[in-house]
Tab-separated table of C-alpha atoms in Angstrom:
chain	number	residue	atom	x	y	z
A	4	UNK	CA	36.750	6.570	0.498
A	5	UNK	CA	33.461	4.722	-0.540
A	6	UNK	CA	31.287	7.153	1.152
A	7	UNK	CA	33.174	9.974	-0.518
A	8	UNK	CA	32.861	8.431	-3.668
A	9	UNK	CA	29.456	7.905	-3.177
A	10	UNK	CA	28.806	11.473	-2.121
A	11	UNK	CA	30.268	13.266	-5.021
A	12	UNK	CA	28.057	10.577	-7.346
A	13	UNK	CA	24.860	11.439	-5.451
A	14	UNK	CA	26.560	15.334	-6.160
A	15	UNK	CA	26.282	14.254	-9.404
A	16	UNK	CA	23.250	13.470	-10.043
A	17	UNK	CA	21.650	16.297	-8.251
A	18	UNK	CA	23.599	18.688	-10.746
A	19	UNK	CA	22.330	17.028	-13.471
A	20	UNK	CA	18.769	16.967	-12.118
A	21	UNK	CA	18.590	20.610	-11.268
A	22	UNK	CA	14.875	20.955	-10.462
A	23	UNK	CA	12.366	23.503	-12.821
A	24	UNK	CA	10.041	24.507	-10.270
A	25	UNK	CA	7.048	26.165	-11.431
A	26	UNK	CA	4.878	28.360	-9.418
A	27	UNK	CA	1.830	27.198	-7.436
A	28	UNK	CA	-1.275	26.696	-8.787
A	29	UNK	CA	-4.444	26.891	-6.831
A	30	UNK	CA	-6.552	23.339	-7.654
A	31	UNK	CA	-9.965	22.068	-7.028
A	32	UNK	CA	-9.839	21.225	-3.938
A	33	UNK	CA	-7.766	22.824	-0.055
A	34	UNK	CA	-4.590	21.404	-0.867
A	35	UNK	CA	-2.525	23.688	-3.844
A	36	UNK	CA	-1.795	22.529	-6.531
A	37	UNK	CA	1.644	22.540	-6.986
A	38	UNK	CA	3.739	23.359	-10.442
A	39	UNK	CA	6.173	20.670	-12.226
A	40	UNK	CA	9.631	20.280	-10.305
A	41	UNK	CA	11.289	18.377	-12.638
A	42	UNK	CA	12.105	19.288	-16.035
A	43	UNK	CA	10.346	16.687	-18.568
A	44	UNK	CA	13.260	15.853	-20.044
A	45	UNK	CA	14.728	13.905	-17.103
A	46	UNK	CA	14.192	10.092	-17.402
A	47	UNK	CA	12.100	8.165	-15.029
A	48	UNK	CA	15.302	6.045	-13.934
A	49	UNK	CA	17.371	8.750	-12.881
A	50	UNK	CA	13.483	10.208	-11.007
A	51	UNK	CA	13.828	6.840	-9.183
A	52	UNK	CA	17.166	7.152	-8.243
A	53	UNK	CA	17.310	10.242	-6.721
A	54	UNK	CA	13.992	9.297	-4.469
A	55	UNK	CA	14.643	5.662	-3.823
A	56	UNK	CA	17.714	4.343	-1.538
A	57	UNK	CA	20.364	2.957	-3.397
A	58	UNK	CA	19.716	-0.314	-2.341
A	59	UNK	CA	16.501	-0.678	-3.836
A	60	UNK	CA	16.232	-2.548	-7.265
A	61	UNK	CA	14.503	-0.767	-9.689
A	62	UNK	CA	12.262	-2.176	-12.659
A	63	UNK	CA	11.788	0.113	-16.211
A	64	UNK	CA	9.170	-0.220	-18.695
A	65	UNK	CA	6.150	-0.911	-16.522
A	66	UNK	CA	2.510	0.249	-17.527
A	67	UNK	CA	0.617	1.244	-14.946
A	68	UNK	CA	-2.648	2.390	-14.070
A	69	UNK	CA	-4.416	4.079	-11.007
A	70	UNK	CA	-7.659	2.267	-9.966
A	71	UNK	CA	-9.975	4.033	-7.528
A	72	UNK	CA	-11.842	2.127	-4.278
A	73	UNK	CA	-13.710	-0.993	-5.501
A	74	UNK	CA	-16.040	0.575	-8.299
A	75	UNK	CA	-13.173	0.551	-10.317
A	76	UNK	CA	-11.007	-1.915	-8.742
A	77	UNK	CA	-12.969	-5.002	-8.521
A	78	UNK	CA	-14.153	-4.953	-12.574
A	79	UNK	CA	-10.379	-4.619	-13.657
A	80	UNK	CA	-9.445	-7.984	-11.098
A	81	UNK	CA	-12.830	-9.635	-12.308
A	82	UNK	CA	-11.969	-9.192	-15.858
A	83	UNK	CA	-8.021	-10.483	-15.435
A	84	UNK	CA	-9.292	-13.675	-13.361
A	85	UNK	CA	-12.166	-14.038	-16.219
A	86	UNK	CA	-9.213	-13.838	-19.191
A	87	UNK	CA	-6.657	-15.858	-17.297
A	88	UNK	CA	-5.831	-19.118	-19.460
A	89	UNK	CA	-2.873	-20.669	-17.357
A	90	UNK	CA	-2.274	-19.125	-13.381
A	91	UNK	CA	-4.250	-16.976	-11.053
A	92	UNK	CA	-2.230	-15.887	-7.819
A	93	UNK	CA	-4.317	-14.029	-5.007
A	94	UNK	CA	-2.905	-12.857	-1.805
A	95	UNK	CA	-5.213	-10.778	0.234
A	96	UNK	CA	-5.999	-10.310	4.062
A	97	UNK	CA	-9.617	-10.987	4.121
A	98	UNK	CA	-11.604	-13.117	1.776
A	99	UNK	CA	-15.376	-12.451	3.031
A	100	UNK	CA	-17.707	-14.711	2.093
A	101	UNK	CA	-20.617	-11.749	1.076
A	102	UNK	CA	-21.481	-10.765	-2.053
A	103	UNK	CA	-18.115	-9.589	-3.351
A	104	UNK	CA	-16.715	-12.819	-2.002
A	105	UNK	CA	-19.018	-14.524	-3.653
A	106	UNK	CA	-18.346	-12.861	-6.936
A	107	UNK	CA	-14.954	-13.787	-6.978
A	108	UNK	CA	-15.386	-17.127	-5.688
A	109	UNK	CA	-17.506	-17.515	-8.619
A	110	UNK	CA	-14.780	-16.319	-10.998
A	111	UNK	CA	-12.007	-18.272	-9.115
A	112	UNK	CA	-13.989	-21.742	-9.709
A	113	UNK	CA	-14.786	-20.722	-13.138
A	114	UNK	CA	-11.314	-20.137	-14.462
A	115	UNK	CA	-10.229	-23.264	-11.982
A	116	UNK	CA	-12.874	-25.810	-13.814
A	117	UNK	CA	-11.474	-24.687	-17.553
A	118	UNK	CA	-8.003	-25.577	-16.704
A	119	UNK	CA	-6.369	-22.587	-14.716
A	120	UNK	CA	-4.450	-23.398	-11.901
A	121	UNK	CA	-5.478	-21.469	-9.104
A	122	UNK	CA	-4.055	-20.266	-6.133
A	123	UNK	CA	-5.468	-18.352	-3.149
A	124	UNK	CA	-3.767	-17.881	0.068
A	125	UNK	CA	-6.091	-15.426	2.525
A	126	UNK	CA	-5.263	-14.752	6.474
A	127	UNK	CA	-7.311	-16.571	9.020
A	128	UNK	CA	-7.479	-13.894	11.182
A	129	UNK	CA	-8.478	-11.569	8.505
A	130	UNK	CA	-11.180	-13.239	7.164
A	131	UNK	CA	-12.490	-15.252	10.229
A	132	UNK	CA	-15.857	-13.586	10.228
A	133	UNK	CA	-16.156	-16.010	6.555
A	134	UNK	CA	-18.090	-19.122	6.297
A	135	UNK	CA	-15.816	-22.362	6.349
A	136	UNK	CA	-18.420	-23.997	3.783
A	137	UNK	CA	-17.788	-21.045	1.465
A	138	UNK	CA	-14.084	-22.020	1.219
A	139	UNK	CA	-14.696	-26.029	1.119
A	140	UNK	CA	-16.927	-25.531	-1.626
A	141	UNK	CA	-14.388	-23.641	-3.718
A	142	UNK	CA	-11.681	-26.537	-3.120
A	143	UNK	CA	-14.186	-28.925	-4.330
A	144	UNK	CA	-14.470	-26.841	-7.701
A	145	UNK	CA	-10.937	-26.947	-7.997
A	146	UNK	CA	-9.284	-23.840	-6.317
A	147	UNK	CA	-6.626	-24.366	-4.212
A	148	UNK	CA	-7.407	-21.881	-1.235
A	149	UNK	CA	-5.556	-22.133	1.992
A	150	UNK	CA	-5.427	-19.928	4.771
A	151	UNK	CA	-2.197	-17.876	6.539
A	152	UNK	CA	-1.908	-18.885	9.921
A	153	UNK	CA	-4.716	-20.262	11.460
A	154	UNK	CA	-5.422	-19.781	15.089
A	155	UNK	CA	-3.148	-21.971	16.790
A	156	UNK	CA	-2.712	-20.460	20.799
A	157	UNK	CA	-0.141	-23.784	21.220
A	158	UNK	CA	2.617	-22.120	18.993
A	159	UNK	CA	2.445	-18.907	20.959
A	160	UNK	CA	1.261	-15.118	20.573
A	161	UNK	CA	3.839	-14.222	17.945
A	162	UNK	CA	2.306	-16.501	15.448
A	163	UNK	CA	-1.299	-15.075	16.187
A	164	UNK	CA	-0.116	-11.211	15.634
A	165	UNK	CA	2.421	-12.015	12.707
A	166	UNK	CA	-0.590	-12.031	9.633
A	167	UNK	CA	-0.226	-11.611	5.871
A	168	UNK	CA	-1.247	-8.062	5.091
A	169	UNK	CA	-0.804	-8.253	1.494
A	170	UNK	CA	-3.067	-7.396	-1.644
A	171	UNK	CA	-1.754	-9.317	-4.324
A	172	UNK	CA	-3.504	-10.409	-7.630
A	173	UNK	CA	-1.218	-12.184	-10.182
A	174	UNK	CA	-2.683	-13.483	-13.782
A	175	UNK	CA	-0.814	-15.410	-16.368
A	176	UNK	CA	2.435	-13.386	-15.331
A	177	UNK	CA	1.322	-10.296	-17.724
A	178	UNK	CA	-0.967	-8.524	-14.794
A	179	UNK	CA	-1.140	-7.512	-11.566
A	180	UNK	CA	-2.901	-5.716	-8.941
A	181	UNK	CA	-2.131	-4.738	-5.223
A	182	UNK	CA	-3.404	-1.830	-3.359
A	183	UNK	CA	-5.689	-1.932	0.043
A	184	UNK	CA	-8.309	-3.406	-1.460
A	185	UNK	CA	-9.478	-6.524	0.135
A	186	UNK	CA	-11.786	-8.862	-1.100
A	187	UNK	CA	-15.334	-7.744	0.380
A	188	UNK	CA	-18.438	-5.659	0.579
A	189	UNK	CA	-16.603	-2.889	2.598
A	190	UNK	CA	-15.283	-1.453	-1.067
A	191	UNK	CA	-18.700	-2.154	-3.098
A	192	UNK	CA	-19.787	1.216	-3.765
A	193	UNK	CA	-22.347	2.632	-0.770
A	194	UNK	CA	-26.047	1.047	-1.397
A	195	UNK	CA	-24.019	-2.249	-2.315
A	196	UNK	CA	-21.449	-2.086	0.657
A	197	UNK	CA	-19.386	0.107	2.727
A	198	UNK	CA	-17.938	2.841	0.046
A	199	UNK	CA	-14.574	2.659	1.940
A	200	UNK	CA	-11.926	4.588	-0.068
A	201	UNK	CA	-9.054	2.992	-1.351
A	202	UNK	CA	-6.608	2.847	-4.126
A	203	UNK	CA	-4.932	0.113	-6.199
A	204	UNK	CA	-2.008	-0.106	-8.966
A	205	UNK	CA	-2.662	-2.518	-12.266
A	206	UNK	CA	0.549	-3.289	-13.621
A	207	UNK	CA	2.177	-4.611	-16.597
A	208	UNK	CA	5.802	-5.062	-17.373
A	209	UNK	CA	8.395	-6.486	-15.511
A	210	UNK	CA	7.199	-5.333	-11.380
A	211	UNK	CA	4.417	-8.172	-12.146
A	212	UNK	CA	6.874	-11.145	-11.797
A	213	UNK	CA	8.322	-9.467	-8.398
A	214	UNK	CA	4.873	-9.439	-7.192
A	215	UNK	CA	4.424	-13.481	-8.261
A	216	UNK	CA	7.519	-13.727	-6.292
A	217	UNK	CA	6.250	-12.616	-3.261
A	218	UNK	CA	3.252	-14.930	-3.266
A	219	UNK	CA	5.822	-18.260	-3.927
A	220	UNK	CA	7.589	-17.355	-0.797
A	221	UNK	CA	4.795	-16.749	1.153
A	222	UNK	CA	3.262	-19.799	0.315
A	223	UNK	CA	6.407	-21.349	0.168
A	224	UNK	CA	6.931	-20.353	3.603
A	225	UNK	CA	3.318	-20.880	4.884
A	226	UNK	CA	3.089	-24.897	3.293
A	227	UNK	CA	6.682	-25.931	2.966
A	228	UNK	CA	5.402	-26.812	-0.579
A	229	UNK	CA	9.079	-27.241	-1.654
A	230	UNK	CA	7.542	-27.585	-5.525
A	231	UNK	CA	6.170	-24.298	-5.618
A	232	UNK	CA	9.427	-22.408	-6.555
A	233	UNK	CA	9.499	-24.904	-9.481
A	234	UNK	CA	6.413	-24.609	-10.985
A	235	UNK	CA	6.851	-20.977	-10.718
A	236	UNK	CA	9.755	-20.821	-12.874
A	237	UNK	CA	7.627	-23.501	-15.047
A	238	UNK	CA	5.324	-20.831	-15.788
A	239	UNK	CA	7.916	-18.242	-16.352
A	240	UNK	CA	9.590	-20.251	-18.657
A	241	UNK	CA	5.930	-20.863	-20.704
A	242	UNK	CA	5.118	-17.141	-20.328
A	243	UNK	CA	5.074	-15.080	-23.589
A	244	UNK	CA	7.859	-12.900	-23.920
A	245	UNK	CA	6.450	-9.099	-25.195
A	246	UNK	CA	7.714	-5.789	-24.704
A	247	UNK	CA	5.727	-3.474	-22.206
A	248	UNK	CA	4.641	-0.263	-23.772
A	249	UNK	CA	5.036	1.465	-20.174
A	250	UNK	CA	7.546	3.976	-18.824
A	251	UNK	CA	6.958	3.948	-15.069
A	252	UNK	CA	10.149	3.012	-12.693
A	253	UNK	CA	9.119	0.643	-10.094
A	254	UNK	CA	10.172	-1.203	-7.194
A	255	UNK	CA	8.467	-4.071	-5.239
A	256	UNK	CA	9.501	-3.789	-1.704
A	257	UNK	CA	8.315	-6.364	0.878
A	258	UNK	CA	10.065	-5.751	3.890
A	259	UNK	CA	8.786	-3.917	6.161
A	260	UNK	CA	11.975	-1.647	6.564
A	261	UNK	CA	12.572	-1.361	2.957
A	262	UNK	CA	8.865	0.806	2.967
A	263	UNK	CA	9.462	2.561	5.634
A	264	UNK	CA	13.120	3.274	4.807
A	265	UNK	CA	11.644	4.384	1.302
A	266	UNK	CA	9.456	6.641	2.773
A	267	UNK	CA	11.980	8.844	4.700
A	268	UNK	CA	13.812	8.910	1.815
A	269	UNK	CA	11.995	10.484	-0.330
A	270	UNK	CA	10.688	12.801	2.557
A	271	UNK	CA	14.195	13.839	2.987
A	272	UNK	CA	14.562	14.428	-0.341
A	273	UNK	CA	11.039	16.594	-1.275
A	274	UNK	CA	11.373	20.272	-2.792
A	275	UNK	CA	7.844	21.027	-3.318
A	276	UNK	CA	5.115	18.718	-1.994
A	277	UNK	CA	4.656	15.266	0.341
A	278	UNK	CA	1.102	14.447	0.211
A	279	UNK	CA	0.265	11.449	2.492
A	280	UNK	CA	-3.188	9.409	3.029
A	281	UNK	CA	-2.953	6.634	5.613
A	282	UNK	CA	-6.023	4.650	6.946
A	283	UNK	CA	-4.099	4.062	10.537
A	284	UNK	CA	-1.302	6.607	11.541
A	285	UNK	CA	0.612	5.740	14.249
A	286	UNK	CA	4.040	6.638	13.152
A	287	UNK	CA	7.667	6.271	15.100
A	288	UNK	CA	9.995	9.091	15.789
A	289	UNK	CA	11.856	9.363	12.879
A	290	UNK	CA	8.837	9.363	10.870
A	291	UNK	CA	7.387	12.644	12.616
A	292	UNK	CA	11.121	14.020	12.319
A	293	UNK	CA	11.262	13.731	8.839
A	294	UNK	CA	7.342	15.234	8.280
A	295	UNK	CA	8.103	18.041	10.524
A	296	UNK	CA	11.805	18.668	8.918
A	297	UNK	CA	10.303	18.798	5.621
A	298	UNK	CA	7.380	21.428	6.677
A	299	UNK	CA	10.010	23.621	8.101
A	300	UNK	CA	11.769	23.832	5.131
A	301	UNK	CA	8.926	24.871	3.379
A	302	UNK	CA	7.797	21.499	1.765
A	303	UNK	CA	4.001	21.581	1.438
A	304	UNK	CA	3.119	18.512	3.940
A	305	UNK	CA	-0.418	17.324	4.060
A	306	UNK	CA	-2.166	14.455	5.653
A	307	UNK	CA	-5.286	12.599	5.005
A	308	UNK	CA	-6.703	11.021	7.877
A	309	UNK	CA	-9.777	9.023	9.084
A	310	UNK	CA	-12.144	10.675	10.582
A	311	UNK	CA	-14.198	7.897	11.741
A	312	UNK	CA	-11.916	5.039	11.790
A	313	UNK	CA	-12.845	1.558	11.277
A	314	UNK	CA	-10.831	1.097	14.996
A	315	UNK	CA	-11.930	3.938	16.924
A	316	UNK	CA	-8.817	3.369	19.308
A	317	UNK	CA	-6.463	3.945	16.286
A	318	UNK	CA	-8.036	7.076	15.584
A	319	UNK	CA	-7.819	8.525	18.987
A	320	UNK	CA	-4.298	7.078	19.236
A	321	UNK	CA	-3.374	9.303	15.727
A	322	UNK	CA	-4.864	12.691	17.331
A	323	UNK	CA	-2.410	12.325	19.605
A	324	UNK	CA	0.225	13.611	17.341
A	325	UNK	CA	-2.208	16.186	15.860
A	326	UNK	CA	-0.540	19.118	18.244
A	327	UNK	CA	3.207	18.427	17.156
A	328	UNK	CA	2.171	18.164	13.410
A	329	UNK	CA	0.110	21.138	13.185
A	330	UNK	CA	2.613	23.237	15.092
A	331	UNK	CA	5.103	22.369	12.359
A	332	UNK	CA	2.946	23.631	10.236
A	333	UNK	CA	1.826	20.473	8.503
A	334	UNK	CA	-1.649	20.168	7.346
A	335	UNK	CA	-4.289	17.660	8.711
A	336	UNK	CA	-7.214	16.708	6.668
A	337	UNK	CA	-9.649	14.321	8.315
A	338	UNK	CA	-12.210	11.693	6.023
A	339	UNK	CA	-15.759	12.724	6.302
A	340	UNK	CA	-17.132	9.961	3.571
A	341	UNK	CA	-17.307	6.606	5.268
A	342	UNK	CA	-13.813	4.997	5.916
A	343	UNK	CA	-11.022	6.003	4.646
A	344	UNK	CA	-8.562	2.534	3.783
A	345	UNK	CA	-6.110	3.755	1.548
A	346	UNK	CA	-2.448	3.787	1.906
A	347	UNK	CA	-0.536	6.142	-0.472
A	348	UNK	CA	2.008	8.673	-0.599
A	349	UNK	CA	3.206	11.083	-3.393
A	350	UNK	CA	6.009	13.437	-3.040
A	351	UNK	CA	7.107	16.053	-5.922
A	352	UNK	CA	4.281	14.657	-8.142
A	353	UNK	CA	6.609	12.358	-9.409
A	354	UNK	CA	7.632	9.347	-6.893
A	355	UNK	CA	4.725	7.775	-5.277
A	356	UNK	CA	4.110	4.716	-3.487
A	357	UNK	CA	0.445	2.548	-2.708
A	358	UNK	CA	0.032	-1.173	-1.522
A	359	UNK	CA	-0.866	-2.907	2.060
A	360	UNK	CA	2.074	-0.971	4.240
A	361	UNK	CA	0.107	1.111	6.661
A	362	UNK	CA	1.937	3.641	8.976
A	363	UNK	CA	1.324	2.122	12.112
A	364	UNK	CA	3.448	-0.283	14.401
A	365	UNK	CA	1.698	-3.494	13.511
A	366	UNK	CA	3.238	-3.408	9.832
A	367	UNK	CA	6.136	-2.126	10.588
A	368	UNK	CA	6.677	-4.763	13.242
A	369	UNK	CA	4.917	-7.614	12.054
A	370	UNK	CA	3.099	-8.122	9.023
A	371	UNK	CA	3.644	-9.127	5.862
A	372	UNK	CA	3.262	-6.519	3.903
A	373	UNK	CA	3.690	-5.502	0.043
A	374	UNK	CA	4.029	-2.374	-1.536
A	375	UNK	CA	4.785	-0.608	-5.145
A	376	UNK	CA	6.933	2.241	-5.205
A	377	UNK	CA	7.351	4.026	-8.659
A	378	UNK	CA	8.653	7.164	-10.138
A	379	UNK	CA	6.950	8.579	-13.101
A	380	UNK	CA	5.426	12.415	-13.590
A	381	UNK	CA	2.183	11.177	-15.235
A	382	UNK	CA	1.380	8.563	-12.403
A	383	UNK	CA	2.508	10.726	-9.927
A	384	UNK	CA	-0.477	13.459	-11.481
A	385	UNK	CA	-2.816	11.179	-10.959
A	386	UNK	CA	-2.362	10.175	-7.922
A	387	UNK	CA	-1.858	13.811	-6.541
A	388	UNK	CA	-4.790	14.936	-8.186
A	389	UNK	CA	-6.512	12.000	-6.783
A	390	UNK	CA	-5.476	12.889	-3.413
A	391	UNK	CA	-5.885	16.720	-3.544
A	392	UNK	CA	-9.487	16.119	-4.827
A	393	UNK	CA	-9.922	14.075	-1.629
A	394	UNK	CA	-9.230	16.906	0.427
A	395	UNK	CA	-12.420	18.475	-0.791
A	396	UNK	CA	-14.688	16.159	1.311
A	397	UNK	CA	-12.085	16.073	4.213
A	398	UNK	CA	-12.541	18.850	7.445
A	399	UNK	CA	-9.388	20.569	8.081
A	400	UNK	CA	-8.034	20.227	11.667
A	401	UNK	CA	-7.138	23.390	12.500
A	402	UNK	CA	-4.227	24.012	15.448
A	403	UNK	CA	-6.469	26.440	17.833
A	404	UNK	CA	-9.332	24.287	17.256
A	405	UNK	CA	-8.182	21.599	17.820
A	406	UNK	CA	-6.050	22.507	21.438
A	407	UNK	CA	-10.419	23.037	22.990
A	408	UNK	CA	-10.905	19.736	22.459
A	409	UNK	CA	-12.739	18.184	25.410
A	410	UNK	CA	-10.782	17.289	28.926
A	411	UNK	CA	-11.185	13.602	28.139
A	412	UNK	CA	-9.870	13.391	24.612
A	413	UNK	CA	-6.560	14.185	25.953
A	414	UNK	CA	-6.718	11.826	28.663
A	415	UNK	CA	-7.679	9.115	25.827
A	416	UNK	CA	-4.733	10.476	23.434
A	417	UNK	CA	-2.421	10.143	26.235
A	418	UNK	CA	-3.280	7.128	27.734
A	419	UNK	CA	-3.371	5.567	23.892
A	420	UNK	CA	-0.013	7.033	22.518
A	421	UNK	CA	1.547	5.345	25.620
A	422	UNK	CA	0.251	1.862	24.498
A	423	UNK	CA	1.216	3.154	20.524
A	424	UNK	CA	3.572	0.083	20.312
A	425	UNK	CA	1.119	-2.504	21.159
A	426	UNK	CA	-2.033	-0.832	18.829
């Protein structure tokens, strides 16, 4: 009786959403652009409702704002840490000690010597190429910096592969970041460092304090610092209570399920466009199910992919779905700029989701991982247009093209997607 009850809710809902689509509209770039599917007249709530699962806790009245690979990125984080008069909380994979590094280790200590109490928690694995003296002098300026699992063989392989994946930046409580941006010279802008393309969400509004939480409990977790939780709700209780301007719905998932369970739920639920760009795409079953379910049903379905992949074994390992994709009729467009890092989705141009979570079996299986899902036409706009502008530097795969490929490409793909698990 639950289930039926539940049914004839979600029944509902959909009646009272009845999508307005509009035709298609040929954009800048390959990829159409596609008309609105939603009426404007249908809150954001009710947007994030019918995308999200029902278990997921959704957040109103956030502000939010798309930030493009580090040229725009790292002068929004500068400026927070540089403003920040009581916390700084920053999660992040790898903390390279090169020139962006130093930047922000320059920042960090700043804000840390005027009285901010600042926390950094980077992986070791991550960030093992960095200089331990880099680190040891930040600690003696006063920033507490500790790293996620260091190597440690004695406690066994499961605590080398388990890392924290996250990109979290958390100032006073009233802004955040987190996206795929790391902190290094790979996203300075080419001439400076690597140009890799990414994305990342700044946030204000009530999805900021879910973010803080996930840094306590790592840490938490990490340092058995049983005084953390308390001085976190210490600062909550000092922060400045003010009404967010924003409108965007969003939820701050950090299980690994919860993402991918997101994502396949909103798949499932697309009328007009999913429009996908993952730096490492390795995905399960029931991921390819619900891509090539959608295309069938005439959902545009487009991929951005890495064309020359940081990991060169990842990106043979992807082209090994490339036949049953294509044949589906789902569009492949491969990264001819440098690398391509980022991790977002948009479906409908109105739910969309960006953060750390890459589509590949190591975060679905083992890292920590953070990511913002939201619901919102505007945002979702932006990050389509974002996306569909992409697709003008990319190289279409094409399906006959792509089948004379040489002899030992296959071989490779094979040999790779049996191994997928382990990559």
């Amino acid at each position: 009786m639950r289930e039926l009850g539940a049914e004839r809710e979600q029944a509902g809902l959909t009646r009272r959403m009845a999508p307005e689509v509009e035709p298609v509209r040929q954009g800048p770039g390959p990829v159409p652009e596609h008309g609105r599917v939603w009426s404007p007249a249908i809150p954001n709530r009710l947007l994030a409702r019918y995308y999200l699962p029902r278990s997921h806790t959704i957040l109103p009245g956030n502000s939010c704002q798309l930030l493009r690979d580090g040229v725009e990125a790292y002068p929004a984080m500068l400026e927070a840490i540089q403003q920040a008069r009581r916390y700084i909380r920053l999660e992040t994979y790898q903390f390279i000690s090169d020139a962006v590094g130093e930047l922000f280790g320059q920042a960090l200590a700043e804000a840390a010597e005027r009285g901010v109490h600042v926390k950094v928690l980077f992986d070791a694995v991550g960030s093992w190429t960095s200089r331990r003296d880099f680190f040891e002098a930040l600690r003696q300026r006063g920033v507490d910096i500790r790293p996620f699992k260091p190597f440690s063989l004695s406690r066994g392989l499961r605590h080398l592969v388990r890392r924290d994946h996250r990109k979290i930046l958390v100032v006073d409580g009233e802004v955040a970041f987190t996206g795929g941006v790391n902190i290094s010279a790979h996203w300075a802008p080419l001439g400076q460092g690597g140009g890799w393309r990414d994305d990342v969400l700044r946030i204000e509004g009530p999805a900021v304090h879910e973010l803080e939480r996930r840094f306590v409990a790592t840490w938490r977790m990490a340092f058995q610092d049983r005084f953390e939780r308390f001085r976190s709700r210490l600062h909550v209780s000092r922060r400045r209570t003010r009404t967010s301007p924003g409108k965007v719905c969003l939820s701050v998932l950090s299980s690994r399920r919860s993402i991918h369970r997101a994502y396949l739920n909103a798949i499932a639920r697309a009328r007009r466009s999913v429009l996908i760009a993952a730096a490492y795409f390795v995905p399960d079953r029931r991921m390819v199910a619900a891509l090539c379910e959608a295309a069938q049903r005439g959902v545009e379905v487009s991929l951005l992919l890495n064309g020359r992949s940081d990991h060169p074994l990842l990106e043979h390992a992807t082209r090994a779905f490339y036949e049953k994709l294509l044949g589906a009729g789902i569009r492949i467009f491969e990264w001819q700029r440098g690398v391509l890092h980022a991790k977002t989705a948009v479906v409908d141009g109105v739910w969309g989701t960006l953060g750390s979570f890459n589509l590949e079996r190591l975060s679905l299986a083992f890292n920590h991982e953070a990511n913002a899902v939201f619901a919102d036409p505007r945002l979702g706009k932006a990050l389509e247009d974002s996306f569909r502008n992409d697709c003008g530097n990319c190289r279409e795969v094409s399906l006959a093209e792509f089948r004379q490929r040489p002899f030992w490409q296959k071989v490779l793909e094979r040999v790779l997607y049996f191994f997928r698990k382990v990559l």
